[in-house]
mmCIF file of C-alpha atoms in Angstrom:
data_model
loop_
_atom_site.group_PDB
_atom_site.id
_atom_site.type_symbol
_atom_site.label_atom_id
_atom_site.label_comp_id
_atom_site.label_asym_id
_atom_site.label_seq_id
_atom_site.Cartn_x
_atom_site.Cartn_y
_atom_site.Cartn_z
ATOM 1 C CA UNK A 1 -16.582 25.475 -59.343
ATOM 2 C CA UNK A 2 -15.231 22.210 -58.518
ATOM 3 C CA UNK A 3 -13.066 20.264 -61.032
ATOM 4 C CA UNK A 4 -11.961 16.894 -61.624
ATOM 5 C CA UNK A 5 -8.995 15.577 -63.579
ATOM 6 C CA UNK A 6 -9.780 12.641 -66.105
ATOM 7 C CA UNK A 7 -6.507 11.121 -67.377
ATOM 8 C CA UNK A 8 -7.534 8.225 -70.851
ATOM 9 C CA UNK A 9 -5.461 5.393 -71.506
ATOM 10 C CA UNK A 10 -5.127 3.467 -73.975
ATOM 11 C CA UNK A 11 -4.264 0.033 -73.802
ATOM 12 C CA UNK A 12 -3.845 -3.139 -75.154
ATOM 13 C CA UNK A 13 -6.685 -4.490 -73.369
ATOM 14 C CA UNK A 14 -9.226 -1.539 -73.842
ATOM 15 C CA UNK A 15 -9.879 1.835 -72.675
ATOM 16 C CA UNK A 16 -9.124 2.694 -68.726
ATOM 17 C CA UNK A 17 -9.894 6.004 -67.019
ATOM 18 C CA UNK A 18 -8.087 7.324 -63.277
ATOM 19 C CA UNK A 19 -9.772 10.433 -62.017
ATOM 20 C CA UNK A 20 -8.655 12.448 -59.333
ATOM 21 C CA UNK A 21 -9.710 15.910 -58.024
ATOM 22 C CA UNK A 22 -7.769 19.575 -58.538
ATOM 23 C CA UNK A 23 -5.327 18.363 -55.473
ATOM 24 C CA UNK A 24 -4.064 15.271 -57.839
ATOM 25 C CA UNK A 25 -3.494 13.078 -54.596
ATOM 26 C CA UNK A 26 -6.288 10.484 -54.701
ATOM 27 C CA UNK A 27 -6.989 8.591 -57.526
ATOM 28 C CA UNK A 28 -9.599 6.043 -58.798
ATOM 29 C CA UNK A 29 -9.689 3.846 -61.767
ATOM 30 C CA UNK A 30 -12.098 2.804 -63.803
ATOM 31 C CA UNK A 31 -12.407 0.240 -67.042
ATOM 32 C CA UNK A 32 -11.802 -1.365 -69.022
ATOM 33 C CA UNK A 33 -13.765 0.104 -71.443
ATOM 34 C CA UNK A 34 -14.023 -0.764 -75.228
ATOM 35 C CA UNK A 35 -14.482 -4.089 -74.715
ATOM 36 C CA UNK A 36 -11.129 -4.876 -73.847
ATOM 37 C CA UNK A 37 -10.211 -4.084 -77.819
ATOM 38 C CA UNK A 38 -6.469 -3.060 -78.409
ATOM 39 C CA UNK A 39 -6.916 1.030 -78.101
ATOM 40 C CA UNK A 40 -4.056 2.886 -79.595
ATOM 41 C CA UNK A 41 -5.198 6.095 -78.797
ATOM 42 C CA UNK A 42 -7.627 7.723 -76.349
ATOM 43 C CA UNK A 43 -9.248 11.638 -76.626
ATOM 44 C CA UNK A 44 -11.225 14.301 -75.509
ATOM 45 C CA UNK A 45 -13.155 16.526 -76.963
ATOM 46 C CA UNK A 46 -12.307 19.925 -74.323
ATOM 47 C CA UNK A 47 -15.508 21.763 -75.852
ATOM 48 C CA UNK A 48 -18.078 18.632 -75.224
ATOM 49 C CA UNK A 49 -16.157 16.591 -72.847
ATOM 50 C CA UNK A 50 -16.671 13.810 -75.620
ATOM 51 C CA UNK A 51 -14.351 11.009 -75.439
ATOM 52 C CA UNK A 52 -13.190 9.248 -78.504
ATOM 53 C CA UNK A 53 -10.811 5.933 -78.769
ATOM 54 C CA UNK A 54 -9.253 4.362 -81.400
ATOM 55 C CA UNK A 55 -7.702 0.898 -82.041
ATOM 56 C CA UNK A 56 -8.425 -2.158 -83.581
ATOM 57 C CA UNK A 57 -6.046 -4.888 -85.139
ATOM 58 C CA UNK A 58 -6.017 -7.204 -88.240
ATOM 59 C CA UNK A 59 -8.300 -9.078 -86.341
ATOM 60 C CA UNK A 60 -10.996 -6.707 -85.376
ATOM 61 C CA UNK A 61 -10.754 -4.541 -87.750
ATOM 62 C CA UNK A 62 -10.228 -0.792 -87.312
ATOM 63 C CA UNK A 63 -12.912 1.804 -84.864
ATOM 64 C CA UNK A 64 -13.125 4.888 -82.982
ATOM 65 C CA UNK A 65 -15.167 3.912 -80.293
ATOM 66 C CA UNK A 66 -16.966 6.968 -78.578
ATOM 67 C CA UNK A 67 -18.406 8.379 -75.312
ATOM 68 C CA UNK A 68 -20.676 10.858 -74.913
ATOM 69 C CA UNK A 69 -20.913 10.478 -70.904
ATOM 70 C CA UNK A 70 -17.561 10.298 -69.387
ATOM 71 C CA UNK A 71 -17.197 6.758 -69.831
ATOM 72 C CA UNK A 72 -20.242 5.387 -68.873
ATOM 73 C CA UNK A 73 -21.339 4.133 -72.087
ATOM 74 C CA UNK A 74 -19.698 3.224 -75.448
ATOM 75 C CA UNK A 75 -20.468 3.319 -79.182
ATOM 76 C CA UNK A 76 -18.111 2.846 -82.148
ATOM 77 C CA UNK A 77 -18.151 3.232 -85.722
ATOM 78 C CA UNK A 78 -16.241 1.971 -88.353
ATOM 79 C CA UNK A 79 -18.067 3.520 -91.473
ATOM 80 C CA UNK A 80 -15.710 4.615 -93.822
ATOM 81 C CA UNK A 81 -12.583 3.778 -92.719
ATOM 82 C CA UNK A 82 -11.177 1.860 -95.768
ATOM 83 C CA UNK A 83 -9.166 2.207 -98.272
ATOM 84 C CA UNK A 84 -10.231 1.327 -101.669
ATOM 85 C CA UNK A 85 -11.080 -2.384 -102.782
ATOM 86 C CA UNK A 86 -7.993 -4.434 -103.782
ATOM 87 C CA UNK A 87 -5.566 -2.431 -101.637
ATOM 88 C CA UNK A 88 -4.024 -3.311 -98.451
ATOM 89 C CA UNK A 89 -6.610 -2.867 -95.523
ATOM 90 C CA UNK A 90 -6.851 -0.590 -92.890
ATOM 91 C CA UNK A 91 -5.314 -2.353 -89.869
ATOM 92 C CA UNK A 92 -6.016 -0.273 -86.878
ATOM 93 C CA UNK A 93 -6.221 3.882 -85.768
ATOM 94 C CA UNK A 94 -3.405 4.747 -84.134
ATOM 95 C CA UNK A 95 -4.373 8.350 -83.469
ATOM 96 C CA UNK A 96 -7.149 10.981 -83.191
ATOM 97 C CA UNK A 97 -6.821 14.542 -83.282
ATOM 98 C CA UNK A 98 -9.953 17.034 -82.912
ATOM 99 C CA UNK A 99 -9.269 20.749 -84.786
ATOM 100 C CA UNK A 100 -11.327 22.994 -86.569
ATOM 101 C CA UNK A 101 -14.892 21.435 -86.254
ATOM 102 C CA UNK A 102 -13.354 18.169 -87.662
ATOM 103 C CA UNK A 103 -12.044 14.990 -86.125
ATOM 104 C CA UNK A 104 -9.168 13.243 -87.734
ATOM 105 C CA UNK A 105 -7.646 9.399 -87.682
ATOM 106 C CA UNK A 106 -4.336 8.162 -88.103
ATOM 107 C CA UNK A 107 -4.244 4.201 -89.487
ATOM 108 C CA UNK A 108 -1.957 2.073 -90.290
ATOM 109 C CA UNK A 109 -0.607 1.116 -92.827
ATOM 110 C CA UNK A 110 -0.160 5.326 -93.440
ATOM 111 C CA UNK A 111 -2.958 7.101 -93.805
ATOM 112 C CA UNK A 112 -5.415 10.054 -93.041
ATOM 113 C CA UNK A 113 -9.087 9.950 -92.445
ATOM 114 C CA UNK A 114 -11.320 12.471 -91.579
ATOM 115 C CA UNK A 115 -15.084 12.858 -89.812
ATOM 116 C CA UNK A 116 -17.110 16.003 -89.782
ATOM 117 C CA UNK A 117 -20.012 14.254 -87.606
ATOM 118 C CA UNK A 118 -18.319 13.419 -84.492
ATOM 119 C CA UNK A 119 -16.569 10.076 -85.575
ATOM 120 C CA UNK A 120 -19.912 8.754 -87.172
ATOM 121 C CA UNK A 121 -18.422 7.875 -90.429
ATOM 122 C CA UNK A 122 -14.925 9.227 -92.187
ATOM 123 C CA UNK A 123 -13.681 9.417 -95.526
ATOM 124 C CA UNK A 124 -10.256 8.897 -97.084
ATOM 125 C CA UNK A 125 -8.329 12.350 -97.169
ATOM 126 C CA UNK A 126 -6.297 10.680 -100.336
ATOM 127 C CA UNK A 127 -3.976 13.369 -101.236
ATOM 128 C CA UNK A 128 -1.361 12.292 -98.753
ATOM 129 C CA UNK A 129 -1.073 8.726 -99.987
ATOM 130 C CA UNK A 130 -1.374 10.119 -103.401
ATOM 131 C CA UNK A 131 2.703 12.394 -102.505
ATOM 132 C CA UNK A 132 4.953 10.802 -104.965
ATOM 133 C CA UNK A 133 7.432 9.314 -102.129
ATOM 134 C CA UNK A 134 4.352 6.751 -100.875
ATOM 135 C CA UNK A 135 5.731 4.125 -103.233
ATOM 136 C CA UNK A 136 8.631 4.100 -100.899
ATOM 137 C CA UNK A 137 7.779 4.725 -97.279
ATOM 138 C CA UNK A 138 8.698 1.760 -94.877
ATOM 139 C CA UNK A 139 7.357 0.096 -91.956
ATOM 140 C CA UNK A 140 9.417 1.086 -88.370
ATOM 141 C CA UNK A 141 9.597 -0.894 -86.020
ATOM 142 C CA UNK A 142 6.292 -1.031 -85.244
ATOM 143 C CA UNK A 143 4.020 -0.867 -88.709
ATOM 144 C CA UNK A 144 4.091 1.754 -91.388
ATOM 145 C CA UNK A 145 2.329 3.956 -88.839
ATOM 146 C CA UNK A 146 0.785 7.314 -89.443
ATOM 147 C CA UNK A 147 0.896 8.205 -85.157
ATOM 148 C CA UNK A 148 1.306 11.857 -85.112
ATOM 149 C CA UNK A 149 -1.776 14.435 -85.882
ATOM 150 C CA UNK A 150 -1.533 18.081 -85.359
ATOM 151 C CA UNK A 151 -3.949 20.392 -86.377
ATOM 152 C CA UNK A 152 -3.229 24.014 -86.923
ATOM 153 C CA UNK A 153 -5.274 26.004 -84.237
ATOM 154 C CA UNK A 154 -6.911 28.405 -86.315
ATOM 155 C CA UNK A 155 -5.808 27.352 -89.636
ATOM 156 C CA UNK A 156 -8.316 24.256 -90.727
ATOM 157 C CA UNK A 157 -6.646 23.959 -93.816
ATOM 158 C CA UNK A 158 -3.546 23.533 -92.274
ATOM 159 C CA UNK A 159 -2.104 20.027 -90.690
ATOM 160 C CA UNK A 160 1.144 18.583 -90.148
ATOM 161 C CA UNK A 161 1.371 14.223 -89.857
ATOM 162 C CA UNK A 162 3.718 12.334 -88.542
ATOM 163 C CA UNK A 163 4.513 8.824 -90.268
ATOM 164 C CA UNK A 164 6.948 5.735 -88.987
ATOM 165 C CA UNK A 165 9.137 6.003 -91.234
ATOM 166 C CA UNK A 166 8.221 8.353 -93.993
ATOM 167 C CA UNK A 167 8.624 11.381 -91.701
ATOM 168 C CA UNK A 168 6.865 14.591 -91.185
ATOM 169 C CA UNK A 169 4.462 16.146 -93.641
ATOM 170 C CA UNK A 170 2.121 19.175 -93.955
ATOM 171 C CA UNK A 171 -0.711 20.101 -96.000
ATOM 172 C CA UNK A 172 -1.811 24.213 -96.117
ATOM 173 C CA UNK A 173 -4.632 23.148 -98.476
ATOM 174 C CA UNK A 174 -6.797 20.791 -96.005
ATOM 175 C CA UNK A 175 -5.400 17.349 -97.968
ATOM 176 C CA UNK A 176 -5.211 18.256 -101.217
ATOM 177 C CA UNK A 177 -1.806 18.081 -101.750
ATOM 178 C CA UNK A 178 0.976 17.443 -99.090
ATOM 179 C CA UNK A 179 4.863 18.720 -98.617
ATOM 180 C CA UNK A 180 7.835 16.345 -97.017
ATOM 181 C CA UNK A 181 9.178 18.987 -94.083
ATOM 182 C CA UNK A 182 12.191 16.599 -92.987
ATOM 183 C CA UNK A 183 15.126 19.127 -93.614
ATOM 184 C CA UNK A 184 17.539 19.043 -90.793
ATOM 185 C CA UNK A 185 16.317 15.132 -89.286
ATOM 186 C CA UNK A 186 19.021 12.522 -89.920
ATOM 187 C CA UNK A 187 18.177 9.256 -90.702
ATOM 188 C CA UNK A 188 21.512 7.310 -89.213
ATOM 189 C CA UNK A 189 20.317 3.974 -90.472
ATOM 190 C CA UNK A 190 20.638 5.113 -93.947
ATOM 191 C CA UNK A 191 24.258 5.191 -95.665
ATOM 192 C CA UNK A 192 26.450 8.061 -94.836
ATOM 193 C CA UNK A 193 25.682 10.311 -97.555
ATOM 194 C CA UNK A 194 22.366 9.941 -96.990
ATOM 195 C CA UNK A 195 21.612 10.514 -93.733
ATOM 196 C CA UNK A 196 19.370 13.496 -94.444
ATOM 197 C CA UNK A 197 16.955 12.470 -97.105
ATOM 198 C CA UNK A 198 14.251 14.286 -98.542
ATOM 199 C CA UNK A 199 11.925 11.765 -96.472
ATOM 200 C CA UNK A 200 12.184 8.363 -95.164
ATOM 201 C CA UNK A 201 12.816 9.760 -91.270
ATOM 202 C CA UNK A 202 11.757 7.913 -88.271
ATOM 203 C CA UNK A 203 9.729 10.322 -86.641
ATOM 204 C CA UNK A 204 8.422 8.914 -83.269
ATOM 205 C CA UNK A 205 6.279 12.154 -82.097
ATOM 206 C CA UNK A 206 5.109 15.483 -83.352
ATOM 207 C CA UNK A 207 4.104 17.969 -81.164
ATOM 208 C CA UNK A 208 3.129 21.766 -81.324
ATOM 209 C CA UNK A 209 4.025 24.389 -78.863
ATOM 210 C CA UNK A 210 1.360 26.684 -76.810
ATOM 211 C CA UNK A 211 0.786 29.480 -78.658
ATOM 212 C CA UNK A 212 3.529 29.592 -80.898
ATOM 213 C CA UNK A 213 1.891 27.239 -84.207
ATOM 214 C CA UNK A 214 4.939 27.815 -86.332
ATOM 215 C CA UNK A 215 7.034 26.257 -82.761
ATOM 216 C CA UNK A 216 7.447 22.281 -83.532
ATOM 217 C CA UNK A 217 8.783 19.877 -81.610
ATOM 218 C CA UNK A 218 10.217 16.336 -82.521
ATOM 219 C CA UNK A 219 10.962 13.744 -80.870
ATOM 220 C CA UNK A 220 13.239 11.049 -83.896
ATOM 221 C CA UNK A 221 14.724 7.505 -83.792
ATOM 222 C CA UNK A 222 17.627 9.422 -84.362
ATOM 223 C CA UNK A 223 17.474 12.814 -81.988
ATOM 224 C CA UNK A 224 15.383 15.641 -80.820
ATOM 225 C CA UNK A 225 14.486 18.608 -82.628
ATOM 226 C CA UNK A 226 13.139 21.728 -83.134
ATOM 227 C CA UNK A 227 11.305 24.145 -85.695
ATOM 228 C CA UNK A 228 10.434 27.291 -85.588
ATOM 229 C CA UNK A 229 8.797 27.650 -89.080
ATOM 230 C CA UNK A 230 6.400 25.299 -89.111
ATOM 231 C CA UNK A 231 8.842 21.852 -90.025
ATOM 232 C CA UNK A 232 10.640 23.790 -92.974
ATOM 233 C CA UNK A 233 13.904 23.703 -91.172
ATOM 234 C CA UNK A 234 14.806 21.188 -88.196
ATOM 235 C CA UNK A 235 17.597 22.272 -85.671
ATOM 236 C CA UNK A 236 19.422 19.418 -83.239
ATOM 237 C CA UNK A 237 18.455 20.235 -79.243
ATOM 238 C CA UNK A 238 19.873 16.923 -78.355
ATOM 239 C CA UNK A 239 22.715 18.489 -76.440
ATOM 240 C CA UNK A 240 22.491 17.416 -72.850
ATOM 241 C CA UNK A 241 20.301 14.735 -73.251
ATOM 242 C CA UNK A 242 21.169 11.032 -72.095
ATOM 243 C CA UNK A 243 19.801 9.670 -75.611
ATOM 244 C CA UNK A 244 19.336 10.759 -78.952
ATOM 245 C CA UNK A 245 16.854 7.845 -78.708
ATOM 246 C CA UNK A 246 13.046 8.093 -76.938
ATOM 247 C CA UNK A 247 9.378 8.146 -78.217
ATOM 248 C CA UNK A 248 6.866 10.724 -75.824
ATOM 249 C CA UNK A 249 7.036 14.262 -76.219
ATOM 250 C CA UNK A 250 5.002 16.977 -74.727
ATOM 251 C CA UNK A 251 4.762 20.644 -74.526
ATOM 252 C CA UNK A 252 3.244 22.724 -71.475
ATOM 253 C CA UNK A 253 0.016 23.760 -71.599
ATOM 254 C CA UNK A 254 1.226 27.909 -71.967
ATOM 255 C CA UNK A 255 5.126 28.121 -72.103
ATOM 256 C CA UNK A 256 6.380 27.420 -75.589
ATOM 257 C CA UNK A 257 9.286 26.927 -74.533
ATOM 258 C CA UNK A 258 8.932 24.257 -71.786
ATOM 259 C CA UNK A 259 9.402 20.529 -73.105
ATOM 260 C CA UNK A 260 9.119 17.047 -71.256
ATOM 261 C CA UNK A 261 10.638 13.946 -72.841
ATOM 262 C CA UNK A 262 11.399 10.817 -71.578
ATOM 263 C CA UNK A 263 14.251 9.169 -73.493
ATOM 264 C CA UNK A 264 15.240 5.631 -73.539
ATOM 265 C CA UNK A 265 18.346 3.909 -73.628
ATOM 266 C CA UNK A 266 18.883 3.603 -77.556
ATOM 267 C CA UNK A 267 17.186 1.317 -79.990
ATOM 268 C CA UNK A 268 19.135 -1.833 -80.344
ATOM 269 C CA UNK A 269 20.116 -1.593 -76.179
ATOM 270 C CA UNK A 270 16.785 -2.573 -74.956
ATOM 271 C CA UNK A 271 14.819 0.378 -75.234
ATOM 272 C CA UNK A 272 14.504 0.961 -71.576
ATOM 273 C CA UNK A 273 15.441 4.273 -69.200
ATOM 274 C CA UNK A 274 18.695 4.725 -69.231
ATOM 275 C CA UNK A 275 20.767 3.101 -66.566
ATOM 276 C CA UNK A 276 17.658 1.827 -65.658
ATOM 277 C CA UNK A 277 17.048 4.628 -63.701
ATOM 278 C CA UNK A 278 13.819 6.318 -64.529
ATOM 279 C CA UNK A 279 13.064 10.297 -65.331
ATOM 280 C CA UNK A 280 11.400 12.559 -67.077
ATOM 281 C CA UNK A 281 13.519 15.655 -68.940
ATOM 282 C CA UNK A 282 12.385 18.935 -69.138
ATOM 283 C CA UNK A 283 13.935 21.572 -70.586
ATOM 284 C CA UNK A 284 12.437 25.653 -69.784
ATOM 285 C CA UNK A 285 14.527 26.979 -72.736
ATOM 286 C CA UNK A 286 13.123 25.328 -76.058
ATOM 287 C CA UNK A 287 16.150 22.755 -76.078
ATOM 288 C CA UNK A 288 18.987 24.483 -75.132
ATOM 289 C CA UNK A 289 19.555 22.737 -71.655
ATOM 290 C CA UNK A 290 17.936 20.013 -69.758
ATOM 291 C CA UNK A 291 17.238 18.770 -66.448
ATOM 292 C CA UNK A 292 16.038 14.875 -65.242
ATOM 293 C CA UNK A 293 13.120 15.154 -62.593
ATOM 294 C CA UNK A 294 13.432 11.540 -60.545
ATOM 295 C CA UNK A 295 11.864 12.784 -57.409
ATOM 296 C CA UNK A 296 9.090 9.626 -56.821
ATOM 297 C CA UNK A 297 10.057 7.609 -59.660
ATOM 298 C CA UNK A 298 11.940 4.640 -59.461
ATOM 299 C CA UNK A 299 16.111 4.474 -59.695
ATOM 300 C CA UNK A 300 16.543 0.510 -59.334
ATOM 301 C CA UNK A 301 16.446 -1.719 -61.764
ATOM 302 C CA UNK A 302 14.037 0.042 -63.820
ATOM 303 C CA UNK A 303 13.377 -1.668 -67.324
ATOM 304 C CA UNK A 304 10.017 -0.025 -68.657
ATOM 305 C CA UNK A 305 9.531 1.808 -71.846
ATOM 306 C CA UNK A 306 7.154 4.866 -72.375
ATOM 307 C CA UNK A 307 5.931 4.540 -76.017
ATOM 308 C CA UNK A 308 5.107 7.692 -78.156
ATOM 309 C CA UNK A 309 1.840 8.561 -77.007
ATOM 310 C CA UNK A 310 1.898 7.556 -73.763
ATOM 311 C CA UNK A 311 2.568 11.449 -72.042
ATOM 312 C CA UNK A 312 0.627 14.098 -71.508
ATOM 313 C CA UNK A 313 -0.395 17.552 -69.389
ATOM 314 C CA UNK A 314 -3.552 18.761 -67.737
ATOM 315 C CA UNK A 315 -4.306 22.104 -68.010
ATOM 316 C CA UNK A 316 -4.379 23.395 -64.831
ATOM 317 C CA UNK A 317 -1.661 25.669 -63.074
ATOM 318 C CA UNK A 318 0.811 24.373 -61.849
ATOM 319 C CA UNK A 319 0.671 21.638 -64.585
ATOM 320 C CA UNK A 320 0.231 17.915 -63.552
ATOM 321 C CA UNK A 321 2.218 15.580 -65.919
ATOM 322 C CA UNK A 322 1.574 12.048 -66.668
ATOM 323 C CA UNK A 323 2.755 9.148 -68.287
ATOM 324 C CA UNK A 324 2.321 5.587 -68.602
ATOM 325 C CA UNK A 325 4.624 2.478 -68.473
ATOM 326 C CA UNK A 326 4.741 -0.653 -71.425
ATOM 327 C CA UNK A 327 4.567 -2.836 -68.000
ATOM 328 C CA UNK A 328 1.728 -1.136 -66.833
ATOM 329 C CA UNK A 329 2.141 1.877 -64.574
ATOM 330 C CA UNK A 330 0.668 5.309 -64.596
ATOM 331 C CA UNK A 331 3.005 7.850 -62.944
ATOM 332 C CA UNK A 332 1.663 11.791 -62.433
ATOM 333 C CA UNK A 333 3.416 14.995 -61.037
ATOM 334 C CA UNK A 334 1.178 17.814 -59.654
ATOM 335 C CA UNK A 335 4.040 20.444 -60.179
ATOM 336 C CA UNK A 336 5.545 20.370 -63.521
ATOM 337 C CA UNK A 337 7.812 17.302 -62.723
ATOM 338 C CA UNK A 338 9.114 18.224 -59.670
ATOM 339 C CA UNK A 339 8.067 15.515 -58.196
ATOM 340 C CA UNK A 340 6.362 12.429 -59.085
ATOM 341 C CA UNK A 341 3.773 9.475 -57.295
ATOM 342 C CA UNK A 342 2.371 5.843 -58.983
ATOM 343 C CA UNK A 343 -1.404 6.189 -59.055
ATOM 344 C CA UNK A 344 -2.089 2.786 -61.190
ATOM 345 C CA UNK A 345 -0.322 -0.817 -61.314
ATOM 346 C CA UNK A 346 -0.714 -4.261 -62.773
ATOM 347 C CA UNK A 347 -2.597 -2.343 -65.989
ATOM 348 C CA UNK A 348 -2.166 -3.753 -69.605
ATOM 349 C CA UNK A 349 0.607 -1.984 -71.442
ATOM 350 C CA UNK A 350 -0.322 1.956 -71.869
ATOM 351 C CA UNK A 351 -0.413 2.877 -75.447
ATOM 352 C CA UNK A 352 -1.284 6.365 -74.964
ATOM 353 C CA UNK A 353 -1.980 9.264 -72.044
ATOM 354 C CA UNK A 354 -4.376 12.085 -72.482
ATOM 355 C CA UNK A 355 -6.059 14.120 -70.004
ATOM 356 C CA UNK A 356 -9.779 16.125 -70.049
ATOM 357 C CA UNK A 357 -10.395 18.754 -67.270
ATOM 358 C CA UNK A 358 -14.498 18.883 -66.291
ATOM 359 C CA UNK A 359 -16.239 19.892 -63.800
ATOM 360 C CA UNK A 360 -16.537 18.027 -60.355
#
């Protein structure tokens, strides 16, 4: 059967989609959807094809908008996504997750919600706000953040978050209660004998290897790392990287050992490619070397930022990877990285990539 490629972006002008077919050579755009509302994050259901985005701002107010039809048409909800009267409101979702018959959302300022009807209406999972180091989680640079949502795949009471800058946490109890997993992550901003706190990490993306649940991969203000228990313990597989410094991070769709990053130039030197000279790094050996793919992608003068959820993989073999730019261009590979073309300009700046596979 026939198949087309759907890669979502968010943006800060609403929801675009580019299709393409299995050959990833021609593309089309189409959007924006949303009504042009800041969108954070953008989703799809594989099992229904259902799309979900979420955004918002102080302004609007926070949603998951939803899609039922590929884009066509649009609904959104906001029902339940509060946080108790006389505490701070809900600003905006920064991120959805789908796992385990539920949907999830990721707000800011820091917390977790949760739907079990499709994104009609959520409810506060409060044990996370309720770990006794919330009194002290900061904003990062861009909000106190909660952008990072990975379910366990067969384990629904099992999730690990990731928060800017509290750090990673996990919950084996569905919400309930919550456990800081941070050991190993500096935090070089802090003073020297405390640059491995308990929590208070930067954590710019959380990400879960194929397979391998217990396999985590993070992507930190201050380095890369690894896990292979599930976040208890964090080892360093910066080595050979341009920049301890970067925000995307994404696995392959079936090696657990493949990674692609796309670091940046460090955080107080612009936060741009390094040398301004773009490319993605992949490594094939969970961290222990790493190679720059720049076949395609520009090596002049090159000044965009990829921001944390702006990356992603299709599923089909070989992989295509794609990311987007903070000036507006969507870059894709058909072949792992090896080489790489510009299928969108002139777009608003891409808050996040995410692909659905359906058929043609």
């Amino acid at each position: 059967m026939a198949q087309k490629i759907l890669v979502l972006l968010g943006t800060r002008k609403g929801t675009f989609i580019a299709e393409t077919d299995t050959n990833r050579q021609s593309w089309t755009l189409r959007g924006p959807f949303c009504e042009a509302w800041p969108i954070n994050h953008v989703i799809a259901d594989p099992a229904t094809g259902t799309i979900y985005a979420g955004g918002g701002n102080a302004w609007f107010g926070p949603a998951v908008w939803k899609s039922t039809d590929l884009g066509a048409s649009w609904t959104h909800s906001s029902e339940g996504l509060a946080y108790p009267e006389g505490t701070e409101p809900v600003k905006s979702v920064w991120s959805i997750a789908s796992g385990n018959g539920a949907l999830y959302a990721g707000v800011e300022p820091a917390g977790l919600f949760r739907s079990d009807d499709g994104g009609q209406s959520w409810r506060h999972v409060a044990g996370l706000q309720e770990h006794p180091s919330r009194p002290h989680w900061q904003p990062g640079g861009g909000g106190l953040i909660l952008h990072s949502l990975v379910p366990h795949p067969s384990d629904d009471k099992q999730l690990w978050v990731g928060i800017s800058s509290a750090g990673v946490f996990h919950t084996a109890d569905g919400g309930a209660t919550w456990e800081a997993r941070n050991r190993g992550t500096r935090a070089d901003y802090m003073p020297e004998d405390q640059r491995y706190p308990e929590y208070g990490q930067c954590v710019h993306s959380l990400v879960m290897a194929p397979g391998m649940p217990d396999r985590l991969y993070q992507q930190n203000h201050c380095g890369m790392y690894r896990s292979d228990d599930g976040g208890q313990h964090w080892d360093s597989i910066e080595a050979g990287l341009p920049s301890t410094f970067g925000f995307p991070a994404v696995t392959h769709p079936r090696d657990p050992a493949t990674l692609y990053l796309l670091p940046l130039n460090g955080d107080t030197a612009g936060r741009y490619v390094p040398d301004a000279r773009a490319a993605v790094w992949r490594t094939r050996d969970a961290g222990a070397s790493w190679q720059a793919l720049r076949d395609g992608l520009p090596q002049d003068n090159v000044f965009f930022g990829v921001l944390r959820q702006a990356m992603a993989t299709d599923k089909l073999a070989p992989a295509g990877i794609y990311f987007g730019t903070n000036t507006g261009e969507l870059y894709a590979s058909a072949d792992e990285g090896e080489s790489w073309n510009c299928v969108a300009q002139h777009l608003p700046t891409i808050s996040s990539v995410e692909t659905l596979v359906v058929a043609g």
